[in-house]
Amino acid sequence: KQEVTQIPAALSVPEGENLVLNCSFTDSAIYNLQWFRQDPGKGLTSLLLIQSSQREQTSGRLNASLDKSSGRSTLYIAASQPGDSATYLCAVPLYNNNDMRFGAGTRLTVKP
Amino acid sequence: NAGVMQNPRHLVRRRGQEARLRCSPMKGHSHVYWYRQLPEEGLKFMVYLQKENIIDESGMPKERFSAEFPKEGPSILRIQQVVRGDSAAYFCASSPPDRGNTEAFFGQGTRLTVV
């Protein structure tokens, strides 16, 4: 059974810091892994999708890595800004294609 | 492409009433997924539908909850006789047929409050 865990649950950093969010999954047989951002009271915005054959994906100040064998993914945010404050969720689709397992998220606060 | 559209954004119901949540998938997407997010928790899968078919409803409570995706019109998640514990954010996602390697797109969600 696929379990997705995100550490830490909450993180507070001063503006300008580089930071790493962690996501781990128990079953390494995944199609891909997706990172989302969720603002309070809002929906999910897709940030990055890493296919199982890829090691990393980059978008602007965001870099996501994937290590299937160890069941881990990290989201690296460079030069954090107050606008980055949100909850970051990682998710993996199951092989049956019907379910997407989400972590509980990391709530990030970037202080000006 | 307007993206995945959900309405209403906010819904307040009294205990015992019915709640109807609507989801229009992205253009070209024939698969719809419903998720529920309880406060301070991650998203939990409820049901997966294609046009006129329920493919997997393993995450949906057996009683009071139902879902449909008719040939024409949006997908509907229906909750009958709502209780306080139904208060949550309900999200809909859509994808093209080959879900496995594609990005999932989510709507803005419907926040249901049962009073």
Short mmCIF file of C-alpha atoms in Angstrom, two decimals:
data_model
loop_
_atom_site.label_atom_id
_atom_site.label_comp_id
_atom_site.label_asym_id
_atom_site.label_seq_id
_atom_site.Cartn_x
_atom_site.Cartn_y
_atom_site.Cartn_z
CA LYS A 1 0.00 0.00 0.00
CA GLN A 2 1.43 3.32 -1.05
CA GLU A 3 1.96 5.77 1.78
CA VAL A 4 3.22 9.30 1.15
CA THR A 5 4.86 11.26 3.95
CA GLN A 6 6.03 14.85 3.98
CA ILE A 7 8.54 16.30 6.38
CA PRO A 8 8.51 18.80 7.97
CA ALA A 9 4.82 19.47 8.54
CA ALA A 10 5.55 23.17 8.90
CA LEU A 11 8.53 25.38 8.14
CA SER A 12 9.20 29.04 8.80
CA VAL A 13 12.18 30.79 7.22
CA PRO A 14 13.35 34.36 6.67
CA GLU A 15 13.11 35.78 3.20
CA GLY A 16 16.03 34.94 0.93
CA GLU A 17 16.83 31.54 2.38
CA ASN A 18 17.14 28.43 0.25
CA LEU A 19 15.05 25.57 1.56
CA VAL A 20 14.25 21.91 0.97
CA LEU A 21 10.94 20.14 1.38
CA ASN A 22 10.92 16.37 1.64
CA CYS A 23 8.51 13.76 0.34
CA SER A 24 8.86 10.01 0.82
CA PHE A 25 6.79 7.15 -0.58
CA THR A 26 6.75 3.50 0.37
CA ASP A 27 6.22 1.86 -3.02
CA SER A 28 8.88 2.78 -5.55
CA ALA A 29 6.84 1.51 -8.51
CA ILE A 30 5.46 4.87 -9.55
CA TYR A 31 4.58 6.48 -12.87
CA ASN A 32 5.55 9.93 -11.75
CA LEU A 33 5.51 12.29 -8.82
CA GLN A 34 3.86 15.67 -8.78
CA TRP A 35 4.40 18.67 -6.54
CA PHE A 36 1.54 21.06 -5.90
CA ARG A 37 1.11 24.34 -4.14
CA GLN A 38 -2.04 25.15 -2.18
CA ASP A 39 -2.77 28.62 -0.88
CA PRO A 40 -5.11 28.97 2.11
CA GLY A 41 -8.69 28.38 1.07
CA LYS A 42 -7.69 27.81 -2.54
CA GLY A 43 -7.21 24.94 -4.93
CA LEU A 44 -4.09 23.12 -6.00
CA THR A 45 -1.64 24.53 -8.48
CA SER A 46 0.66 22.07 -10.18
CA LEU A 47 4.31 23.07 -9.80
CA LEU A 48 6.37 20.25 -11.21
CA LEU A 49 5.81 16.76 -12.58
CA ILE A 50 8.71 14.32 -12.56
CA GLN A 51 8.38 11.20 -14.64
CA SER A 52 9.69 7.97 -13.15
CA SER A 53 12.54 7.95 -15.66
CA GLN A 54 13.70 11.43 -14.67
CA ARG A 55 15.97 12.50 -11.84
CA GLU A 56 14.90 16.12 -11.59
CA GLN A 57 12.80 18.91 -13.00
CA THR A 58 13.32 22.64 -12.77
CA SER A 59 10.98 25.57 -13.05
CA GLY A 60 12.34 28.99 -12.19
CA ARG A 61 13.45 28.97 -8.55
CA LEU A 62 12.03 25.50 -8.01
CA ASN A 63 13.90 22.26 -8.46
CA ALA A 64 12.40 18.86 -7.74
CA SER A 65 14.45 15.69 -7.56
CA LEU A 66 13.34 12.09 -7.56
CA ASP A 67 15.13 9.02 -6.22
CA LYS A 68 12.82 6.12 -6.92
CA SER A 69 15.01 3.46 -5.36
CA SER A 70 15.02 5.17 -2.00
CA GLY A 71 11.43 6.37 -2.30
CA ARG A 72 12.22 10.05 -1.94
CA SER A 73 11.66 13.34 -3.64
CA THR A 74 12.77 16.80 -2.62
CA LEU A 75 11.51 20.21 -3.63
CA TYR A 76 14.22 22.84 -3.48
CA ILE A 77 13.18 26.49 -3.38
CA ALA A 78 15.93 29.01 -4.01
CA ALA A 79 15.95 32.55 -2.64
CA SER A 80 12.59 32.20 -0.93
CA GLN A 81 10.10 35.07 -1.02
CA PRO A 82 7.05 35.89 1.12
CA GLY A 83 4.90 35.02 -1.88
CA ASP A 84 6.15 31.44 -1.61
CA SER A 85 4.20 31.05 1.63
CA ALA A 86 1.72 28.23 1.06
CA THR A 87 1.24 24.52 1.68
CA TYR A 88 3.25 22.28 -0.61
CA LEU A 89 1.88 18.85 -1.42
CA CYS A 90 3.48 15.93 -3.19
CA ALA A 91 1.44 13.18 -4.81
CA VAL A 92 1.98 9.93 -6.68
CA PRO A 93 -0.55 8.16 -8.90
CA LEU A 94 -1.12 4.51 -8.22
CA TYR A 95 -0.72 1.96 -10.96
CA ASN A 96 -4.44 1.40 -11.14
CA ASN A 97 -4.64 4.99 -12.45
CA ASN A 98 -7.62 5.69 -10.26
CA ASP A 99 -6.06 7.03 -7.14
CA MET A 100 -3.49 9.66 -6.44
CA ARG A 101 -1.87 9.41 -3.03
CA PHE A 102 -1.13 12.73 -1.39
CA GLY A 103 1.13 13.63 1.44
CA ALA A 104 -0.33 15.77 4.21
CA GLY A 105 1.74 18.71 3.02
CA THR A 106 4.37 21.08 4.36
CA ARG A 107 3.08 24.48 5.43
CA LEU A 108 5.74 27.03 4.48
CA THR A 109 5.93 30.55 5.86
CA VAL A 110 8.51 32.95 4.46
CA LYS A 111 8.90 36.01 6.67
CA PRO A 112 9.80 39.37 5.13
CA ASN B 1 -8.93 26.48 -22.01
CA ALA B 2 -10.63 27.52 -18.82
CA GLY B 3 -9.21 24.70 -16.74
CA VAL B 4 -11.17 22.56 -14.33
CA MET B 5 -14.19 24.52 -13.13
CA GLN B 6 -15.96 23.78 -9.89
CA ASN B 7 -19.05 25.41 -8.48
CA PRO B 8 -20.14 26.62 -6.15
CA ARG B 9 -16.90 27.73 -4.50
CA HIS B 10 -18.58 27.83 -1.12
CA LEU B 11 -21.66 25.97 0.00
CA VAL B 12 -23.43 26.12 3.35
CA ARG B 13 -25.99 23.49 4.22
CA ARG B 14 -27.93 22.66 7.35
CA ARG B 15 -27.74 19.17 8.74
CA GLY B 16 -30.06 16.88 6.84
CA GLN B 17 -30.06 18.88 3.61
CA GLU B 18 -28.58 17.77 0.32
CA ALA B 19 -25.37 19.16 -1.19
CA ARG B 20 -24.65 19.12 -4.91
CA LEU B 21 -21.15 19.90 -6.11
CA ARG B 22 -20.39 20.37 -9.78
CA CYS B 23 -17.21 19.88 -11.77
CA SER B 24 -16.59 20.65 -15.42
CA PRO B 25 -13.34 19.04 -16.64
CA MET B 26 -10.80 20.67 -18.87
CA LYS B 27 -11.58 20.61 -22.57
CA GLY B 28 -10.57 17.30 -24.04
CA HIS B 29 -10.50 15.52 -20.69
CA SER B 30 -12.90 12.63 -20.30
CA HIS B 31 -11.85 11.46 -16.83
CA VAL B 32 -12.88 13.08 -13.58
CA TYR B 33 -11.66 12.40 -10.06
CA TRP B 34 -13.14 13.68 -6.82
CA TYR B 35 -11.09 14.20 -3.66
CA ARG B 36 -11.97 15.36 -0.18
CA GLN B 37 -9.70 17.41 2.03
CA LEU B 38 -10.51 17.63 5.71
CA PRO B 39 -9.05 20.55 7.68
CA GLU B 40 -5.28 20.19 8.19
CA GLU B 41 -5.19 16.93 6.23
CA GLY B 42 -4.10 15.83 2.78
CA LEU B 43 -6.42 14.99 -0.08
CA LYS B 44 -8.20 11.65 -0.04
CA PHE B 45 -9.44 9.96 -3.19
CA MET B 46 -13.19 9.42 -3.39
CA VAL B 47 -14.28 8.40 -6.87
CA TYR B 48 -13.12 8.15 -10.46
CA LEU B 49 -15.53 8.57 -13.35
CA GLN B 50 -15.56 8.55 -17.10
CA LYS B 51 -18.48 9.76 -19.16
CA GLU B 52 -21.58 7.82 -18.01
CA ASN B 53 -19.47 5.36 -16.01
CA ILE B 54 -18.22 5.06 -12.47
CA ILE B 55 -14.85 3.35 -12.71
CA ASP B 56 -13.76 3.31 -9.09
CA GLU B 57 -15.74 4.48 -6.07
CA SER B 58 -13.64 2.71 -3.47
CA GLY B 59 -12.88 5.95 -1.61
CA MET B 60 -16.46 7.12 -1.36
CA PRO B 61 -18.62 6.40 1.69
CA LYS B 62 -21.22 3.76 0.89
CA GLU B 63 -24.13 5.76 2.25
CA ARG B 64 -25.37 9.24 1.40
CA PHE B 65 -22.68 9.90 -1.23
CA SER B 66 -23.11 9.43 -4.97
CA ALA B 67 -21.41 10.69 -8.09
CA GLU B 68 -22.25 10.88 -11.76
CA PHE B 69 -20.70 12.14 -14.96
CA PRO B 70 -23.44 12.29 -17.60
CA LYS B 71 -22.89 12.35 -21.31
CA GLU B 72 -23.71 16.04 -21.35
CA GLY B 73 -22.93 18.45 -18.57
CA PRO B 74 -20.67 18.49 -15.53
CA SER B 75 -19.84 15.76 -13.09
CA ILE B 76 -21.95 15.94 -9.93
CA LEU B 77 -20.98 14.85 -6.43
CA ARG B 78 -24.12 14.53 -4.35
CA ILE B 79 -24.23 14.25 -0.58
CA GLN B 80 -27.59 13.49 0.94
CA GLN B 81 -28.62 14.25 4.50
CA VAL B 82 -25.38 16.07 5.24
CA VAL B 83 -23.81 15.89 8.69
CA ARG B 84 -21.23 18.12 10.34
CA GLY B 85 -18.48 15.64 9.52
CA ASP B 86 -19.07 16.25 5.81
CA SER B 87 -17.68 19.75 6.18
CA ALA B 88 -14.56 19.76 4.02
CA ALA B 89 -13.10 21.01 0.79
CA TYR B 90 -14.04 18.87 -2.19
CA PHE B 91 -11.71 18.97 -5.16
CA CYS B 92 -12.18 17.71 -8.65
CA ALA B 93 -9.38 16.80 -11.03
CA SER B 94 -9.51 15.87 -14.68
CA SER B 95 -7.19 14.09 -17.04
CA PRO B 96 -7.10 12.71 -20.55
CA PRO B 97 -7.54 8.94 -20.93
CA ASP B 98 -3.86 8.07 -20.40
CA ARG B 99 -3.72 9.20 -16.80
CA GLY B 100 -0.60 7.38 -15.78
CA ASN B 101 2.01 9.68 -17.25
CA THR B 102 0.10 12.90 -17.39
CA GLU B 103 -0.20 15.85 -15.14
CA ALA B 104 -3.31 16.10 -13.01
CA PHE B 105 -5.19 19.39 -13.09
CA PHE B 106 -7.34 20.41 -10.19
CA GLY B 107 -10.22 22.78 -9.79
CA GLN B 108 -10.40 25.45 -7.11
CA GLY B 109 -12.56 23.27 -4.93
CA THR B 110 -15.92 23.60 -3.23
CA ARG B 111 -15.83 24.34 0.45
CA LEU B 112 -18.80 22.73 2.12
CA THR B 113 -19.82 23.87 5.56
CA VAL B 114 -22.55 22.01 7.39
CA VAL B 115 -24.19 24.00 10.16
#
